[in-house]
Amino acid sequence: MKTKHQINRSNANVWKWLIARFPANNSLTTQHKNVFILPTRFGVGFFICILLLFVLGTNYQNNPILLVSYFMIGVGLWSVHSCFNNMVKQTVTIKEINTAFVGEQNQLVFEINTTSISNPAVKDDVKMSILCAYADKQTLELSRLTNTRFTIKLPATARGRYTLPVIKFRSDYPFGLIKAWTYFVCDDEFWVYPTPKAVPWHLQSSADNNGDSPSTKNTADSKSKVETGNAQFEGIKRFIPGSSMSQVAWKHYAKQPHSELLLKEFIEPNFQPVLLTLDSVNTPALEDKVSALTQACLDLHAQSKPFGLSLSGYGSNTKVVKICSGTEHLTVCLKALSEFAQ
């Protein structure tokens, strides 16, 4: 598992203080106690200019210069008020955390709620920039929040399980003189799956698939479930005493009440459960093996075939996923491949 929040050692104390001030949650409501405000570089220059004009106007007793300085002071104070009100009384909630494969981008879907702002004009003018610190890099994405939902994209550079990074929400509305910001801290996790790669792999022997190893104890049960769900109707046949009444063709009997009972006949598809191991792939590199097994899991899932995983070696604990099928089972297998030997 990757380092929590991807914190730089030089800023460890600062981030510890921030995390203590901003408890981890999937929702953040901006208030007076969690919004910071300071002048920007342009704002610092603006206030220095005001000071110089005021000194000049006072020394030379020049009223026009003093009026200009007073006007600029008013603009500065109004900027502080507007910038701060643009940030407070907003609720930011994370709605979706989408997984991705290596080389793609994980998407974090957020929703911002400004219903607590009483002035409709302020609601329409809410502007915010999103600064996301991730993997010792900073990705700056400017966003004018005309919609209530927005997306942050995180690069998926390596497979594994990650904790969401600390996300900084910043606003320099309206003139860029003042910046107000807050932090969003969440302990939710997201996954980066290995890159699927079409590499030849072979099935385990029938002895391995039909043995009593822990990975195949439920093979028969899984197989019967899959076959029952995929059975194909073949036709009808005569009733055999002792047969289950659920197999009786009742619709046919309803049309001809005086006829004899008939049974519905199904043909079960012959699905051979597959056990995937690292030895199934004839490549030396671990990442190539993991990528090949990822593609194999996707292919077997698309074919509705039951499969399982048995991962061992490479200095990691043995990971066994029992043979089964379905979307949830595919997700479990992809997660197992993602964090193996990490």
PDB file of C-alpha atoms in Angstrom, residues 31-239:
ATOM      1  CA  GLN A  31     -16.508  27.445   7.532  1.00  0.00           C
ATOM      2  CA  HIS A  32     -14.592  30.228   9.254  1.00  0.00           C
ATOM      3  CA  LYS A  33     -12.379  27.750  11.106  1.00  0.00           C
ATOM      4  CA  ASN A  34     -11.210  25.762   8.048  1.00  0.00           C
ATOM      5  CA  VAL A  35     -10.684  28.498   5.431  1.00  0.00           C
ATOM      6  CA  PHE A  36      -7.343  30.301   5.147  1.00  0.00           C
ATOM      7  CA  ILE A  37      -6.930  33.690   3.464  1.00  0.00           C
ATOM      8  CA  LEU A  38      -3.841  35.648   2.403  1.00  0.00           C
ATOM      9  CA  PRO A  39      -2.856  38.137  -0.329  1.00  0.00           C
ATOM     10  CA  THR A  40      -1.490  36.770  -3.572  1.00  0.00           C
ATOM     11  CA  ARG A  41       1.790  38.048  -5.037  1.00  0.00           C
ATOM     12  CA  PHE A  42      -0.182  40.501  -7.106  1.00  0.00           C
ATOM     13  CA  GLY A  43      -2.125  41.458  -3.985  1.00  0.00           C
ATOM     14  CA  VAL A  44       1.072  42.115  -2.025  1.00  0.00           C
ATOM     15  CA  GLY A  45       2.255  44.434  -4.774  1.00  0.00           C
ATOM     16  CA  PHE A  46      -1.157  46.095  -4.815  1.00  0.00           C
ATOM     17  CA  PHE A  47      -1.029  46.851  -1.069  1.00  0.00           C
ATOM     18  CA  ILE A  48       2.602  48.064  -1.315  1.00  0.00           C
ATOM     19  CA  CYS A  49       1.471  50.454  -4.048  1.00  0.00           C
ATOM     20  CA  ILE A  50      -1.307  51.709  -1.748  1.00  0.00           C
ATOM     21  CA  LEU A  51       1.249  52.330   1.013  1.00  0.00           C
ATOM     22  CA  LEU A  52       3.550  54.256  -1.323  1.00  0.00           C
ATOM     23  CA  LEU A  53       0.698  56.396  -2.644  1.00  0.00           C
ATOM     24  CA  PHE A  54      -0.485  57.134   0.876  1.00  0.00           C
ATOM     25  CA  VAL A  55       3.013  58.178   1.970  1.00  0.00           C
ATOM     26  CA  LEU A  56       3.445  60.376  -1.101  1.00  0.00           C
ATOM     27  CA  GLY A  57       0.045  61.955  -0.693  1.00  0.00           C
ATOM     28  CA  THR A  58       0.671  62.641   2.993  1.00  0.00           C
ATOM     29  CA  ASN A  59       4.167  64.102   2.530  1.00  0.00           C
ATOM     30  CA  TYR A  60       3.190  66.363  -0.349  1.00  0.00           C
ATOM     31  CA  GLN A  61      -0.334  66.995   0.976  1.00  0.00           C
ATOM     32  CA  ASN A  62      -1.715  65.936  -2.406  1.00  0.00           C
ATOM     33  CA  ASN A  63      -5.420  65.238  -1.995  1.00  0.00           C
ATOM     34  CA  PRO A  64      -5.928  63.480  -5.412  1.00  0.00           C
ATOM     35  CA  ILE A  65      -3.202  60.971  -4.564  1.00  0.00           C
ATOM     36  CA  LEU A  66      -4.774  60.390  -1.153  1.00  0.00           C
ATOM     37  CA  LEU A  67      -8.193  59.859  -2.777  1.00  0.00           C
ATOM     38  CA  VAL A  68      -6.697  57.273  -5.134  1.00  0.00           C
ATOM     39  CA  SER A  69      -5.055  55.472  -2.207  1.00  0.00           C
ATOM     40  CA  TYR A  70      -8.332  55.484  -0.249  1.00  0.00           C
ATOM     41  CA  PHE A  71     -10.141  54.112  -3.287  1.00  0.00           C
ATOM     42  CA  MET A  72      -7.557  51.337  -3.650  1.00  0.00           C
ATOM     43  CA  ILE A  73      -7.888  50.531   0.064  1.00  0.00           C
ATOM     44  CA  GLY A  74     -11.641  50.144  -0.451  1.00  0.00           C
ATOM     45  CA  VAL A  75     -11.065  47.844  -3.422  1.00  0.00           C
ATOM     46  CA  GLY A  76      -8.660  45.747  -1.351  1.00  0.00           C
ATOM     47  CA  LEU A  77     -11.053  45.414   1.576  1.00  0.00           C
ATOM     48  CA  TRP A  78     -13.925  44.520  -0.753  1.00  0.00           C
ATOM     49  CA  SER A  79     -11.712  41.863  -2.394  1.00  0.00           C
ATOM     50  CA  VAL A  80     -11.008  40.289   1.002  1.00  0.00           C
ATOM     51  CA  HIS A  81     -14.717  40.210   1.822  1.00  0.00           C
ATOM     52  CA  SER A  82     -15.772  38.812  -1.578  1.00  0.00           C
ATOM     53  CA  CYS A  83     -13.010  36.210  -1.756  1.00  0.00           C
ATOM     54  CA  PHE A  84     -13.786  34.863   1.694  1.00  0.00           C
ATOM     55  CA  ASN A  85     -17.559  34.760   1.097  1.00  0.00           C
ATOM     56  CA  ASN A  86     -16.896  32.941  -2.168  1.00  0.00           C
ATOM     57  CA  MET A  87     -15.349  30.043  -0.216  1.00  0.00           C
ATOM     58  CA  VAL A  88     -17.446  29.707   2.958  1.00  0.00           C
ATOM     59  CA  LYS A  89     -20.805  27.955   3.299  1.00  0.00           C
ATOM     60  CA  GLN A  90     -20.076  25.446   0.547  1.00  0.00           C
ATOM     61  CA  THR A  91     -20.225  21.677   0.912  1.00  0.00           C
ATOM     62  CA  VAL A  92     -17.900  19.581  -1.226  1.00  0.00           C
ATOM     63  CA  THR A  93     -18.675  15.852  -1.312  1.00  0.00           C
ATOM     64  CA  ILE A  94     -16.891  13.052  -3.125  1.00  0.00           C
ATOM     65  CA  LYS A  95     -19.438  11.003  -5.073  1.00  0.00           C
ATOM     66  CA  GLU A  96     -17.493   8.511  -7.173  1.00  0.00           C
ATOM     67  CA  ILE A  97     -14.011   7.013  -7.201  1.00  0.00           C
ATOM     68  CA  ASN A  98     -13.428   5.301 -10.512  1.00  0.00           C
ATOM     69  CA  THR A  99     -10.702   2.706 -10.896  1.00  0.00           C
ATOM     70  CA  ALA A 100      -8.360   2.586 -13.876  1.00  0.00           C
ATOM     71  CA  PHE A 101      -5.646   0.509 -15.469  1.00  0.00           C
ATOM     72  CA  VAL A 102      -2.000   1.600 -15.532  1.00  0.00           C
ATOM     73  CA  GLY A 103      -1.539   4.305 -18.147  1.00  0.00           C
ATOM     74  CA  GLU A 104      -5.074   5.630 -17.749  1.00  0.00           C
ATOM     75  CA  GLN A 105      -6.435   8.187 -15.283  1.00  0.00           C
ATOM     76  CA  ASN A 106      -8.439   7.628 -12.118  1.00  0.00           C
ATOM     77  CA  GLN A 107     -11.402   9.959 -11.943  1.00  0.00           C
ATOM     78  CA  LEU A 108     -12.686  11.469  -8.699  1.00  0.00           C
ATOM     79  CA  VAL A 109     -16.182  12.903  -9.077  1.00  0.00           C
ATOM     80  CA  PHE A 110     -17.045  15.688  -6.629  1.00  0.00           C
ATOM     81  CA  GLU A 111     -20.257  17.546  -6.022  1.00  0.00           C
ATOM     82  CA  ILE A 112     -20.413  21.091  -4.659  1.00  0.00           C
ATOM     83  CA  ASN A 113     -23.517  22.371  -2.923  1.00  0.00           C
ATOM     84  CA  THR A 114     -24.035  26.143  -2.677  1.00  0.00           C
ATOM     85  CA  THR A 115     -27.642  26.074  -1.467  1.00  0.00           C
ATOM     86  CA  SER A 116     -26.562  27.678   1.808  1.00  0.00           C
ATOM     87  CA  ILE A 117     -25.584  30.859  -0.051  1.00  0.00           C
ATOM     88  CA  SER A 118     -28.579  33.176   0.109  1.00  0.00           C
ATOM     89  CA  ASN A 119     -27.576  35.537  -2.700  1.00  0.00           C
ATOM     90  CA  PRO A 120     -28.388  34.024  -6.149  1.00  0.00           C
ATOM     91  CA  ALA A 121     -25.831  36.284  -7.823  1.00  0.00           C
ATOM     92  CA  VAL A 122     -23.082  34.875  -5.608  1.00  0.00           C
ATOM     93  CA  LYS A 123     -24.139  31.315  -6.499  1.00  0.00           C
ATOM     94  CA  ASP A 124     -23.669  32.043 -10.183  1.00  0.00           C
ATOM     95  CA  ASP A 125     -20.291  33.704  -9.601  1.00  0.00           C
ATOM     96  CA  VAL A 126     -18.676  30.957  -7.516  1.00  0.00           C
ATOM     97  CA  LYS A 127     -15.254  30.330  -9.003  1.00  0.00           C
ATOM     98  CA  MET A 128     -12.639  27.960  -7.702  1.00  0.00           C
ATOM     99  CA  SER A 129      -9.387  26.419  -8.817  1.00  0.00           C
ATOM    100  CA  ILE A 130      -8.463  22.882  -7.851  1.00  0.00           C
ATOM    101  CA  LEU A 131      -4.916  22.121  -6.765  1.00  0.00           C
ATOM    102  CA  CYS A 132      -4.263  18.413  -6.241  1.00  0.00           C
ATOM    103  CA  ALA A 133      -1.008  17.146  -4.710  1.00  0.00           C
ATOM    104  CA  TYR A 134      -0.363  13.611  -5.971  1.00  0.00           C
ATOM    105  CA  ALA A 135       2.767  11.432  -6.055  1.00  0.00           C
ATOM    106  CA  ASP A 136       5.111  14.366  -5.258  1.00  0.00           C
ATOM    107  CA  LYS A 137       3.731  16.265  -8.248  1.00  0.00           C
ATOM    108  CA  GLN A 138       1.188  19.041  -8.443  1.00  0.00           C
ATOM    109  CA  THR A 139      -1.528  19.020 -11.052  1.00  0.00           C
ATOM    110  CA  LEU A 140      -3.309  22.353 -11.409  1.00  0.00           C
ATOM    111  CA  GLU A 141      -6.756  22.256 -12.964  1.00  0.00           C
ATOM    112  CA  LEU A 142      -8.755  25.470 -13.265  1.00  0.00           C
ATOM    113  CA  SER A 143     -12.499  25.039 -13.134  1.00  0.00           C
ATOM    114  CA  ARG A 144     -15.361  27.530 -13.309  1.00  0.00           C
ATOM    115  CA  LEU A 145     -18.060  25.821 -11.310  1.00  0.00           C
ATOM    116  CA  THR A 146     -21.091  26.452 -13.488  1.00  0.00           C
ATOM    117  CA  ASN A 147     -22.214  22.876 -12.748  1.00  0.00           C
ATOM    118  CA  THR A 148     -22.605  21.212  -9.370  1.00  0.00           C
ATOM    119  CA  ARG A 149     -20.321  18.293 -10.313  1.00  0.00           C
ATOM    120  CA  PHE A 150     -16.702  18.360 -11.381  1.00  0.00           C
ATOM    121  CA  THR A 151     -14.001  15.760 -11.925  1.00  0.00           C
ATOM    122  CA  ILE A 152     -10.385  15.541 -10.830  1.00  0.00           C
ATOM    123  CA  LYS A 153      -8.156  13.170 -12.788  1.00  0.00           C
ATOM    124  CA  LEU A 154      -5.274  11.393 -11.073  1.00  0.00           C
ATOM    125  CA  PRO A 155      -2.604   9.762 -13.251  1.00  0.00           C
ATOM    126  CA  ALA A 156      -2.376   5.989 -12.805  1.00  0.00           C
ATOM    127  CA  THR A 157       1.352   5.415 -13.102  1.00  0.00           C
ATOM    128  CA  ALA A 158       1.788   2.163 -11.160  1.00  0.00           C
ATOM    129  CA  ARG A 159      -0.502  -0.650 -10.111  1.00  0.00           C
ATOM    130  CA  GLY A 160      -1.553  -0.945  -6.486  1.00  0.00           C
ATOM    131  CA  ARG A 161      -3.889   0.332  -3.809  1.00  0.00           C
ATOM    132  CA  TYR A 162      -3.748   4.030  -2.975  1.00  0.00           C
ATOM    133  CA  THR A 163      -5.206   6.390  -0.407  1.00  0.00           C
ATOM    134  CA  LEU A 164      -6.726   9.559  -1.787  1.00  0.00           C
ATOM    135  CA  PRO A 165      -4.257  12.471  -1.645  1.00  0.00           C
ATOM    136  CA  VAL A 166      -4.882  15.696   0.217  1.00  0.00           C
ATOM    137  CA  ILE A 167      -6.741  18.001  -2.160  1.00  0.00           C
ATOM    138  CA  LYS A 168      -6.442  21.772  -1.904  1.00  0.00           C
ATOM    139  CA  PHE A 169      -9.375  23.918  -3.020  1.00  0.00           C
ATOM    140  CA  ARG A 170      -8.355  27.514  -3.714  1.00  0.00           C
ATOM    141  CA  SER A 171     -10.156  30.645  -4.904  1.00  0.00           C
ATOM    142  CA  ASP A 172      -8.718  34.028  -5.900  1.00  0.00           C
ATOM    143  CA  TYR A 173     -12.043  35.586  -6.855  1.00  0.00           C
ATOM    144  CA  PRO A 174     -12.703  38.347  -7.830  1.00  0.00           C
ATOM    145  CA  PHE A 175      -9.504  40.206  -8.873  1.00  0.00           C
ATOM    146  CA  GLY A 176      -6.710  37.824  -7.917  1.00  0.00           C
ATOM    147  CA  LEU A 177      -5.593  40.113  -5.093  1.00  0.00           C
ATOM    148  CA  ILE A 178      -6.598  37.708  -2.307  1.00  0.00           C
ATOM    149  CA  LYS A 179      -6.506  33.915  -2.197  1.00  0.00           C
ATOM    150  CA  ALA A 180      -8.690  31.786   0.074  1.00  0.00           C
ATOM    151  CA  TRP A 181      -8.156  28.042   0.343  1.00  0.00           C
ATOM    152  CA  THR A 182      -9.094  24.928   2.268  1.00  0.00           C
ATOM    153  CA  TYR A 183      -8.083  21.254   2.298  1.00  0.00           C
ATOM    154  CA  PHE A 184     -10.075  18.116   1.601  1.00  0.00           C
ATOM    155  CA  VAL A 185      -8.796  15.025   3.448  1.00  0.00           C
ATOM    156  CA  CYS A 186     -10.363  11.629   2.787  1.00  0.00           C
ATOM    157  CA  ASP A 187      -9.216   8.122   3.752  1.00  0.00           C
ATOM    158  CA  ASP A 188     -11.063   6.376   0.912  1.00  0.00           C
ATOM    159  CA  GLU A 189      -8.985   4.143  -1.322  1.00  0.00           C
ATOM    160  CA  PHE A 190      -8.783   3.670  -5.043  1.00  0.00           C
ATOM    161  CA  TRP A 191      -7.175   0.977  -7.165  1.00  0.00           C
ATOM    162  CA  VAL A 192      -4.903   1.005 -10.177  1.00  0.00           C
ATOM    163  CA  TYR A 193      -5.177  -2.287 -12.059  1.00  0.00           C
ATOM    164  CA  PRO A 194      -2.294  -3.774 -14.084  1.00  0.00           C
ATOM    165  CA  THR A 195      -2.188  -3.051 -17.795  1.00  0.00           C
ATOM    166  CA  PRO A 196      -3.892  -5.896 -19.701  1.00  0.00           C
ATOM    167  CA  LYS A 197      -1.433  -7.507 -22.077  1.00  0.00           C
ATOM    168  CA  ALA A 198      -2.160 -10.328 -24.501  1.00  0.00           C
ATOM    169  CA  VAL A 199       0.534 -12.865 -23.591  1.00  0.00           C
ATOM    170  CA  PRO A 200       0.069 -16.613 -24.259  1.00  0.00           C
ATOM    171  CA  TRP A 201      -0.849 -18.568 -21.117  1.00  0.00           C
ATOM    172  CA  HIS A 202      -1.724 -22.205 -20.588  1.00  0.00           C
ATOM    173  CA  LEU A 203      -4.278 -23.913 -18.379  1.00  0.00           C
ATOM    174  CA  GLN A 204      -3.356 -25.872 -15.306  1.00  0.00           C
ATOM    175  CA  SER A 205      -3.551 -29.642 -15.610  1.00  0.00           C
ATOM    176  CA  SER A 206      -6.823 -31.414 -14.835  1.00  0.00           C
ATOM    177  CA  ALA A 207      -5.261 -32.802 -11.655  1.00  0.00           C
ATOM    178  CA  ASP A 208      -4.711 -29.263 -10.395  1.00  0.00           C
ATOM    179  CA  ASN A 209      -8.200 -28.136 -11.341  1.00  0.00           C
ATOM    180  CA  ASN A 210      -9.961 -31.155  -9.892  1.00  0.00           C
ATOM    181  CA  GLY A 211      -7.845 -31.641  -6.766  1.00  0.00           C
ATOM    182  CA  ASP A 212      -8.631 -30.788  -3.202  1.00  0.00           C
ATOM    183  CA  SER A 213      -6.403 -27.720  -2.975  1.00  0.00           C
ATOM    184  CA  PRO A 214      -7.844 -24.704  -1.125  1.00  0.00           C
ATOM    185  CA  SER A 215      -8.335 -22.829  -4.374  1.00  0.00           C
ATOM    186  CA  THR A 216     -10.612 -25.514  -5.840  1.00  0.00           C
ATOM    187  CA  LYS A 217     -12.731 -26.708  -2.944  1.00  0.00           C
ATOM    188  CA  ASN A 218     -15.784 -24.934  -4.287  1.00  0.00           C
ATOM    189  CA  THR A 219     -15.147 -25.733  -7.937  1.00  0.00           C
ATOM    190  CA  ALA A 220     -18.126 -28.044  -8.285  1.00  0.00           C
ATOM    191  CA  ASP A 221     -20.472 -25.603  -6.585  1.00  0.00           C
ATOM    192  CA  SER A 222     -19.270 -22.704  -8.720  1.00  0.00           C
ATOM    193  CA  LYS A 223     -19.552 -24.773 -11.865  1.00  0.00           C
ATOM    194  CA  SER A 224     -23.110 -25.873 -11.096  1.00  0.00           C
ATOM    195  CA  LYS A 225     -24.135 -22.271 -10.428  1.00  0.00           C
ATOM    196  CA  VAL A 226     -22.707 -21.089 -13.708  1.00  0.00           C
ATOM    197  CA  GLU A 227     -24.211 -23.976 -15.680  1.00  0.00           C
ATOM    198  CA  THR A 228     -27.646 -23.505 -14.139  1.00  0.00           C
ATOM    199  CA  GLY A 229     -27.656 -19.841 -15.065  1.00  0.00           C
ATOM    200  CA  ASN A 230     -26.524 -20.548 -18.651  1.00  0.00           C
ATOM    201  CA  ALA A 231     -28.567 -23.706 -19.393  1.00  0.00           C
ATOM    202  CA  GLN A 232     -30.198 -23.722 -22.841  1.00  0.00           C
ATOM    203  CA  PHE A 233     -33.725 -25.042 -23.511  1.00  0.00           C
ATOM    204  CA  GLU A 234     -33.647 -28.094 -25.783  1.00  0.00           C
ATOM    205  CA  GLY A 235     -37.255 -29.320 -25.884  1.00  0.00           C
ATOM    206  CA  ILE A 236     -39.761 -31.440 -23.975  1.00  0.00           C
ATOM    207  CA  LYS A 237     -39.864 -35.144 -23.144  1.00  0.00           C
ATOM    208  CA  ARG A 238     -42.128 -37.607 -21.370  1.00  0.00           C
ATOM    209  CA  PHE A 239     -42.606 -37.324 -17.645  1.00  0.00           C
TER     210      PHE A 239
END
